[in-house]
mmCIF file of C-alpha atoms in Angstrom:
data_model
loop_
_atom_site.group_PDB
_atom_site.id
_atom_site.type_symbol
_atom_site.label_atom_id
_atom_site.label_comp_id
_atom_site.label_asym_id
_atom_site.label_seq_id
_atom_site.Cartn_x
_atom_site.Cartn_y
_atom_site.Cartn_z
ATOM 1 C CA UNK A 1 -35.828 4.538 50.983
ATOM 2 C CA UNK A 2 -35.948 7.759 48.969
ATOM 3 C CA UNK A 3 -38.813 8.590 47.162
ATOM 4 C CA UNK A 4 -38.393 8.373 43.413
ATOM 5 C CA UNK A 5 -40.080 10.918 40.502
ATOM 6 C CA UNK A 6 -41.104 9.771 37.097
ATOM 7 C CA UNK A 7 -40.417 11.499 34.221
ATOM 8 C CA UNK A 8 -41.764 12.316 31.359
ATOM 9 C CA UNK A 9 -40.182 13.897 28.490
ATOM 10 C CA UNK A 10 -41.699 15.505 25.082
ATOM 11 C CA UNK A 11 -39.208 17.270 22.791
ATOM 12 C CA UNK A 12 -38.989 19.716 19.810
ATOM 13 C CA UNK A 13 -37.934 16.844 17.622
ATOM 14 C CA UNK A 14 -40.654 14.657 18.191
ATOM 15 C CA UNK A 15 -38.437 11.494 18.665
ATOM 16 C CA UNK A 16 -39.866 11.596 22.464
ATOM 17 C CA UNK A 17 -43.476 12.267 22.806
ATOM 18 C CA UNK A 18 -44.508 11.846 26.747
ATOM 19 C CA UNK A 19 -41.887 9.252 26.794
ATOM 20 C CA UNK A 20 -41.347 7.961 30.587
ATOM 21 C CA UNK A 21 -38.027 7.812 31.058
ATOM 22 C CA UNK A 22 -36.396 6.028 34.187
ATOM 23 C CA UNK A 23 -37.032 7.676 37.424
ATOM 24 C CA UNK A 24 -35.217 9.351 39.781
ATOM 25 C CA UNK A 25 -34.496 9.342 43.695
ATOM 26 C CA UNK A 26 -35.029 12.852 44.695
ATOM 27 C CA UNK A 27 -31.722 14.288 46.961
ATOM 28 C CA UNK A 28 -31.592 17.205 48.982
ATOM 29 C CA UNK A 29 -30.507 20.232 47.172
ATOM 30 C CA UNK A 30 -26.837 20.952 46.425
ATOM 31 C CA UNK A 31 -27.249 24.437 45.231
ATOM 32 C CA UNK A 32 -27.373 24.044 41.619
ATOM 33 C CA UNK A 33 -29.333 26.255 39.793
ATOM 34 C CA UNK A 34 -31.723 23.727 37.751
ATOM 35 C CA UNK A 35 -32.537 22.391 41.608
ATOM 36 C CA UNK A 36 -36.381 21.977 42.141
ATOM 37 C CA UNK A 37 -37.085 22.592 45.852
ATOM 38 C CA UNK A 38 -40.112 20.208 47.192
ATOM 39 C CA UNK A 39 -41.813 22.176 49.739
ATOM 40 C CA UNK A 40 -44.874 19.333 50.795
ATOM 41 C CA UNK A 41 -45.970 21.162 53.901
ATOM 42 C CA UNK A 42 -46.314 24.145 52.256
ATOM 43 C CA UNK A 43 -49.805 24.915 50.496
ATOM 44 C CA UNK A 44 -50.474 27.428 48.140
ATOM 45 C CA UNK A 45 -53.929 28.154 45.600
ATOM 46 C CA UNK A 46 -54.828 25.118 43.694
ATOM 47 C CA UNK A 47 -53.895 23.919 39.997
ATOM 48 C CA UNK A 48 -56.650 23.892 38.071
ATOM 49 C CA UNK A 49 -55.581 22.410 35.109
ATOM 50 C CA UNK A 50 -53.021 23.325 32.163
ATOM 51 C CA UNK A 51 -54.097 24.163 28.203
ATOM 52 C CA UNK A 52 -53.965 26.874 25.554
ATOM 53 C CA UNK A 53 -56.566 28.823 23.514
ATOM 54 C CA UNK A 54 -58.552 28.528 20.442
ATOM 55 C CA UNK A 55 -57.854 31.706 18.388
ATOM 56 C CA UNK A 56 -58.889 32.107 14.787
ATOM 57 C CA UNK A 57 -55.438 30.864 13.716
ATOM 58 C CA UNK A 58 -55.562 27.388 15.852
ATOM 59 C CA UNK A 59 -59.271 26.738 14.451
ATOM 60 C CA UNK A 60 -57.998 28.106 10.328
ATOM 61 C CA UNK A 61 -55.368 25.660 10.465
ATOM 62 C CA UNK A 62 -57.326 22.315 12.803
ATOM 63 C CA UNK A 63 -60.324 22.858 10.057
ATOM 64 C CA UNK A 64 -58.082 22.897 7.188
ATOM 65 C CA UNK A 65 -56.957 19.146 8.161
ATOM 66 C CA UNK A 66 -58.281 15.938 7.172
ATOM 67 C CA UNK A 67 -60.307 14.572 9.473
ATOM 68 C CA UNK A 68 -58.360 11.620 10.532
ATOM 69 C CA UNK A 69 -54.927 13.873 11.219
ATOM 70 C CA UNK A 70 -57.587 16.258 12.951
ATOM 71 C CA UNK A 71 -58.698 13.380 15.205
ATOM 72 C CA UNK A 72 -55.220 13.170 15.848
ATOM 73 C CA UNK A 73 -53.509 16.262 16.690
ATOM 74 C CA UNK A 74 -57.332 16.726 19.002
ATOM 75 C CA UNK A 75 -56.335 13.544 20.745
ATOM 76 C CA UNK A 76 -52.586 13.970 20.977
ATOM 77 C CA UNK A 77 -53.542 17.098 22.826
ATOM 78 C CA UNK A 78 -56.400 16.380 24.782
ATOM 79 C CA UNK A 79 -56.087 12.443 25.466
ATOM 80 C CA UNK A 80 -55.531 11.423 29.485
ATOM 81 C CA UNK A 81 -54.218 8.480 28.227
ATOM 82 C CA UNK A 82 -52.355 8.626 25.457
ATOM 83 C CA UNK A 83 -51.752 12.577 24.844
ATOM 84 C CA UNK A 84 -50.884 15.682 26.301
ATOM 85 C CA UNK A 85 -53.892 15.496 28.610
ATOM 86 C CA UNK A 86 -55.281 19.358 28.532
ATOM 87 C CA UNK A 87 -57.753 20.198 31.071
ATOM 88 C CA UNK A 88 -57.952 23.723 30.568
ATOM 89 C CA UNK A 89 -58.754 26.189 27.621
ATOM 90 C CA UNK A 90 -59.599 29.648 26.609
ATOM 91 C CA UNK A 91 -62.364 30.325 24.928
ATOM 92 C CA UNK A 92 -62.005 33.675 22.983
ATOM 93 C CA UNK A 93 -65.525 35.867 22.423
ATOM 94 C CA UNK A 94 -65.254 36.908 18.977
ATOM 95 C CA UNK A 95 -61.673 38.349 16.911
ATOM 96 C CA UNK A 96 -58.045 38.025 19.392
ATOM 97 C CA UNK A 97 -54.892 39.665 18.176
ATOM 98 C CA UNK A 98 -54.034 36.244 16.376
ATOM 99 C CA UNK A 99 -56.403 36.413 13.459
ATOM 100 C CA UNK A 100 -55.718 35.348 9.591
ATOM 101 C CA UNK A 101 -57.090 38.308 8.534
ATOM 102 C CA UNK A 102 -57.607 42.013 9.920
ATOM 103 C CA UNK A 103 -61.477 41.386 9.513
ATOM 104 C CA UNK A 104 -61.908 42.065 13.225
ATOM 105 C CA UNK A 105 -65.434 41.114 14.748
ATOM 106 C CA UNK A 106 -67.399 40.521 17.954
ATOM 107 C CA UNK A 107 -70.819 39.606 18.794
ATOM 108 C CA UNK A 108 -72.556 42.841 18.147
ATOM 109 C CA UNK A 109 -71.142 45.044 15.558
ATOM 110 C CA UNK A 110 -73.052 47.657 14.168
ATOM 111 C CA UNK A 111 -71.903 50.105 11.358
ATOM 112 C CA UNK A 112 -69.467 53.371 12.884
ATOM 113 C CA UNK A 113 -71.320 55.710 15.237
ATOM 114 C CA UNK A 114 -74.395 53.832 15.669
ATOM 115 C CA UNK A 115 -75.280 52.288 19.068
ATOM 116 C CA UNK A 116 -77.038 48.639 20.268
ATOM 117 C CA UNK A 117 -78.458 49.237 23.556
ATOM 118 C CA UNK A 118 -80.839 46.590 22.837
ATOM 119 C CA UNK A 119 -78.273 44.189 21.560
ATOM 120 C CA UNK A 120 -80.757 43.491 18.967
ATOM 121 C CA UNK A 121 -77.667 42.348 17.052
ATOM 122 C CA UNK A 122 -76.280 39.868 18.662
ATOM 123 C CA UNK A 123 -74.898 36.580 17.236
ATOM 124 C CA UNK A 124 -72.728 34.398 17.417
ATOM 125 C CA UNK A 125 -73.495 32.850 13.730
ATOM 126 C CA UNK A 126 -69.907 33.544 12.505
ATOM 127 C CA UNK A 127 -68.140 31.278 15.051
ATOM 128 C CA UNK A 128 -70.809 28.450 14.248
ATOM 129 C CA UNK A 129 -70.528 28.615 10.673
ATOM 130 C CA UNK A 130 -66.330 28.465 11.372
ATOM 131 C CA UNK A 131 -66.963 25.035 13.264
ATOM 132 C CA UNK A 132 -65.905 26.548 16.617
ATOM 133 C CA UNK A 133 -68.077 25.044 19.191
ATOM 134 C CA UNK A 134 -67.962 21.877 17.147
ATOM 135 C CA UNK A 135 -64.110 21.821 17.680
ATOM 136 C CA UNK A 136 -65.006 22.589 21.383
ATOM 137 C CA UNK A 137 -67.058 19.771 22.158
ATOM 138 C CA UNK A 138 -64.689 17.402 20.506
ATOM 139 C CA UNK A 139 -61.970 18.154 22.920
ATOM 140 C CA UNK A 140 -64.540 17.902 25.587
ATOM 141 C CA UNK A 141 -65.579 14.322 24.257
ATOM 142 C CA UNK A 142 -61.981 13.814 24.062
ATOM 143 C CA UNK A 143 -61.394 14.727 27.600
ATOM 144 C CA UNK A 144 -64.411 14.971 29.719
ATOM 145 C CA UNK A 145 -62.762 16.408 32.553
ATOM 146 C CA UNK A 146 -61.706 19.856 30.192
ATOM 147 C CA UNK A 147 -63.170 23.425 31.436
ATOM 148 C CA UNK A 148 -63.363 26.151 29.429
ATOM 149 C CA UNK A 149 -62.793 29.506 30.018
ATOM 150 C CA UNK A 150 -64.616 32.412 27.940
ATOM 151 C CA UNK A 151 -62.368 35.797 27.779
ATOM 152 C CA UNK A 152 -62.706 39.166 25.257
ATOM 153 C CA UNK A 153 -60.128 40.615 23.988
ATOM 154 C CA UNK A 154 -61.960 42.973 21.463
ATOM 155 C CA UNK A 155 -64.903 45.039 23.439
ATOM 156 C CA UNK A 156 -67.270 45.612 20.667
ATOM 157 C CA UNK A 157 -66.535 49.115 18.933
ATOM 158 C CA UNK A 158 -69.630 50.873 19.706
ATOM 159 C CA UNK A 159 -68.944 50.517 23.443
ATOM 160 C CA UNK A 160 -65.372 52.110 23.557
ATOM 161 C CA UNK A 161 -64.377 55.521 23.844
ATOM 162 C CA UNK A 162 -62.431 55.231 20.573
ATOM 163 C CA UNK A 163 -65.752 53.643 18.653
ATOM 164 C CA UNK A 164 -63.046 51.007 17.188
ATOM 165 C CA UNK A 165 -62.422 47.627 17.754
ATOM 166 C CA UNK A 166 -58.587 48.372 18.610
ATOM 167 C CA UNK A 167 -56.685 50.258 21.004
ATOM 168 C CA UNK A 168 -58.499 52.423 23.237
ATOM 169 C CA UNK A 169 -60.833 52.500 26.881
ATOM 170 C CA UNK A 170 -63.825 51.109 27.752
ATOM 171 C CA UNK A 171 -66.607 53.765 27.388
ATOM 172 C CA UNK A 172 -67.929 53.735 31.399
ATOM 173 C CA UNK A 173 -71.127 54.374 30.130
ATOM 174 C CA UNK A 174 -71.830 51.046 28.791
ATOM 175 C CA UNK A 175 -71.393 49.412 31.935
ATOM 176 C CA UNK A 176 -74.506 47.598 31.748
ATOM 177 C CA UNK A 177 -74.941 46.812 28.260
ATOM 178 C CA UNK A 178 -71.494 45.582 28.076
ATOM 179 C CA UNK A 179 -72.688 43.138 31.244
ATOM 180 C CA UNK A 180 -75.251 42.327 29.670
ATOM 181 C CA UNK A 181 -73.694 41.232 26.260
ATOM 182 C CA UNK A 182 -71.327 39.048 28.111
ATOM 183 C CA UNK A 183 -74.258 37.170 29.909
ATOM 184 C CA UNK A 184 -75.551 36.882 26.805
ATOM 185 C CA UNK A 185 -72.704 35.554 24.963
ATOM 186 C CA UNK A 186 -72.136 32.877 28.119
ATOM 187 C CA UNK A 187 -76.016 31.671 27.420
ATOM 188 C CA UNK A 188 -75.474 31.773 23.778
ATOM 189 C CA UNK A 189 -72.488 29.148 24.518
ATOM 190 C CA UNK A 190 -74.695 26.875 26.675
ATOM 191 C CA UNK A 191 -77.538 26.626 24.140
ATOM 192 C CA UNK A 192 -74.672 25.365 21.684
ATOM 193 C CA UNK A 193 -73.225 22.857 23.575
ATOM 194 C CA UNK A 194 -70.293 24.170 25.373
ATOM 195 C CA UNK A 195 -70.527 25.614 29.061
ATOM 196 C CA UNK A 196 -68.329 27.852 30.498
ATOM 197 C CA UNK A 197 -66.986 27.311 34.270
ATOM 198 C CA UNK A 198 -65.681 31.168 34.126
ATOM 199 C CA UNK A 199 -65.684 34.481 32.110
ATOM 200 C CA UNK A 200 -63.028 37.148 32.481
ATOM 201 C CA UNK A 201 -64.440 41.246 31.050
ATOM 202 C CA UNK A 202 -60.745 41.690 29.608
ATOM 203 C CA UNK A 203 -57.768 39.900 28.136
ATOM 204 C CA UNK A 204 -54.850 41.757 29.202
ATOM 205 C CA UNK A 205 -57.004 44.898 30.978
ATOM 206 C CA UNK A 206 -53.791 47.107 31.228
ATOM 207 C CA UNK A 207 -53.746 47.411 27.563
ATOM 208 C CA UNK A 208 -54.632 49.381 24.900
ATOM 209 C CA UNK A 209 -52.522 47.395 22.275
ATOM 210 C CA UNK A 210 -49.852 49.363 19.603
ATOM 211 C CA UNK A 211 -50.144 46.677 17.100
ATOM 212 C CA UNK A 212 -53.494 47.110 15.806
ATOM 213 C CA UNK A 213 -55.185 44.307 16.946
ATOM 214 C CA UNK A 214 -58.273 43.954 19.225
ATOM 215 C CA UNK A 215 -57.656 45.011 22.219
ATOM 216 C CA UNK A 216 -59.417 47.804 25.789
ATOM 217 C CA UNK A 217 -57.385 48.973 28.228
ATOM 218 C CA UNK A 218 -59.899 48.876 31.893
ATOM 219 C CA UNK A 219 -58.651 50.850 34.511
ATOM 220 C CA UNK A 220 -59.783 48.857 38.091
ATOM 221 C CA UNK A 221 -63.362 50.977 38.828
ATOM 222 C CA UNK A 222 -64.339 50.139 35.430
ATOM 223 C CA UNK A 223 -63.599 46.313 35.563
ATOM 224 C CA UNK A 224 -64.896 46.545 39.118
ATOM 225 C CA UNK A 225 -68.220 48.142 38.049
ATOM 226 C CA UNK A 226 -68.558 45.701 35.094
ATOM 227 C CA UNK A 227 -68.005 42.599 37.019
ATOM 228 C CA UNK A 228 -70.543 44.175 39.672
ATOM 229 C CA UNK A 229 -73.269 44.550 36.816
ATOM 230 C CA UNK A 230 -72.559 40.713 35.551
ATOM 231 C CA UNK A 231 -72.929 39.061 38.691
ATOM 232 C CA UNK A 232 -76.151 40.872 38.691
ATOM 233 C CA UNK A 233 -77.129 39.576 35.411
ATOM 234 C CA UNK A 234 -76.070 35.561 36.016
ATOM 235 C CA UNK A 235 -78.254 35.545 39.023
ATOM 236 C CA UNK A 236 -81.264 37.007 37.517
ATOM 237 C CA UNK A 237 -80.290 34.248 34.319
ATOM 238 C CA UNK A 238 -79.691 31.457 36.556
ATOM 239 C CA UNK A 239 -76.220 31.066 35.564
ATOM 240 C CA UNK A 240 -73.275 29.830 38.269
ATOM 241 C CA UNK A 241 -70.416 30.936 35.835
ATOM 242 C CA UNK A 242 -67.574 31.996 37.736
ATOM 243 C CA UNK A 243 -66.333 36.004 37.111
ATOM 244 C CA UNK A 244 -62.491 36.409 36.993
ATOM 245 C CA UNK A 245 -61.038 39.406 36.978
ATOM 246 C CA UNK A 246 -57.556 41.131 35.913
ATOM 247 C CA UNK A 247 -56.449 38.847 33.031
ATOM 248 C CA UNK A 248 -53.259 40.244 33.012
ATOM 249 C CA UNK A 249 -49.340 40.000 34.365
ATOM 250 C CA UNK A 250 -48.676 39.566 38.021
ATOM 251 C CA UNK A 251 -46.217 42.216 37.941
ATOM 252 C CA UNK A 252 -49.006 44.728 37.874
ATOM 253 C CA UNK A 253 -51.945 43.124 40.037
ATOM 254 C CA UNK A 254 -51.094 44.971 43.123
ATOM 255 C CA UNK A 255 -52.122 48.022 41.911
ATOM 256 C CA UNK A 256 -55.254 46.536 40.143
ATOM 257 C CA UNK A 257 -56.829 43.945 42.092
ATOM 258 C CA UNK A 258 -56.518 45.397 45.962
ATOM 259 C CA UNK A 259 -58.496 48.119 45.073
ATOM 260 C CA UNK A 260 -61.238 46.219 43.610
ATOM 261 C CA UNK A 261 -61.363 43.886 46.514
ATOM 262 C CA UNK A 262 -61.329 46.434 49.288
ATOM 263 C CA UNK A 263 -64.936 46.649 49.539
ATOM 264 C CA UNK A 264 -66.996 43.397 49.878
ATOM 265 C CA UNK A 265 -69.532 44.178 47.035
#
């Protein structure tokens, strides 16, 4: 007997949401170009889940609801059961480059030309007042089995080469402080509810962004020196949060992430 596959099928319409439609008996291939070839014995790096991101637009537009449609677009998305099922979600530290307005901000911005070596100040108060971890921790009720992923796609001004929130390099000097910051911002999570399994230094580290949005281009020695500094920092903290690196295309990871992992440190 030939094994059969169920399917599922959402469209644009909405007239089929996750609607199981009859299954199939899978067929060897017959060279058509919508084929899907079933390799079983073949293994590659696991799946750990599939989800999307909370950027300032997703959270304007969820807050601006009515808590019962809230409720449920939260559980249409992140329901095992009866919803899309998400198990995996970006967690963005401070402004992305999908904003509502061109107020840009991180986690330690200090007026142009000075410097926070101290990080005397931090916060995070903007995100709580927007209802951000709240909205976080609802999914997570939602679906206990969702991880969360913390990425940057702004370096704070003060630490670039550029002194500005957008385009630009990462200013090597601030190697450590920048580590630091990110530990912090990872605690500064945890003490509000919502833990992070990884952090990544740089959305998109190949990039210094053309459309005026929040952004650091990292060549591969300074990722490699900042992710070097951070593990440093989560062991003296305590903290098991995984560091990934290269948040970018595939097309370019050859030339990005052998280096970095040609010597063991």
């Amino acid at each position: 007997m030939k094994p059969e596959l169920r399917v599922i099928t959402s469209n644009a319409a909405g007239t089929k949401r996750l609607y199981e439609e009859k299954e199939i008996a899978m067929k060897p291939a017959q060279g058509s170009p919508w084929s899907v070839i079933v390799e079983p014995e073949k293994k590659d790096q696991p799946m750990l889940g599939f989800g999307g991101i909370w950027t300032d637009t997703d959270l304007y537009m969820v807050m601006r609801m009515s808590p019962e449609k809230q409720e449920e677009v939260l559980r249409a998305t992140f329901d095992r059961e009866n919803g899309a099922g998400w198990s995996f979600m970006r967690l963005p530290f401070g402004s992305t480059d999908w904003e509502t307005t061109v107020d840009y901000y991180t986690y330690d911005d200090v007026p142009y030309g000075e410097k926070d070596w101290e990080l005397k100040n931090f916060s995070i108060q903007r995100d709580i007042d927007r209802g951000f971890f709240e909205l976080a921790k609802r999914c997570k009720e939602i679906n206990p089995e969702l991880q969360f992923l913390g990425s940057v796609w702004g370096v704070t001004a003060w630490m670039k080469e550029n002194n500005s929130i957008m385009f630009g390099r990462f200013n090597p000097e601030c190697t450590e402080v920048y580590a630091k910051y990110l530990c912090k911002t990872i605690q500064a999570f945890k003490e509000q509810g919502v833990e992070l399994l990884a952090v990544t230094p740089q959305n998109e580290s190949l990039t210094s962004d053309d459309r005026a949005t929040p952004a650091c281009r990292f060549t591969w020695r300074m990722q490699r020196d900042v992710v070097a500094a951070l593990k440093k920092e989560l062991k003296e903290a305590g903290l098991n949060t995984e560091v990934w690196f290269y948040d970018h295309n595939f097309d370019m990871s050859d030339d990005f992430v052998k280096p970095m992992l040609e010597k063991e440190e």
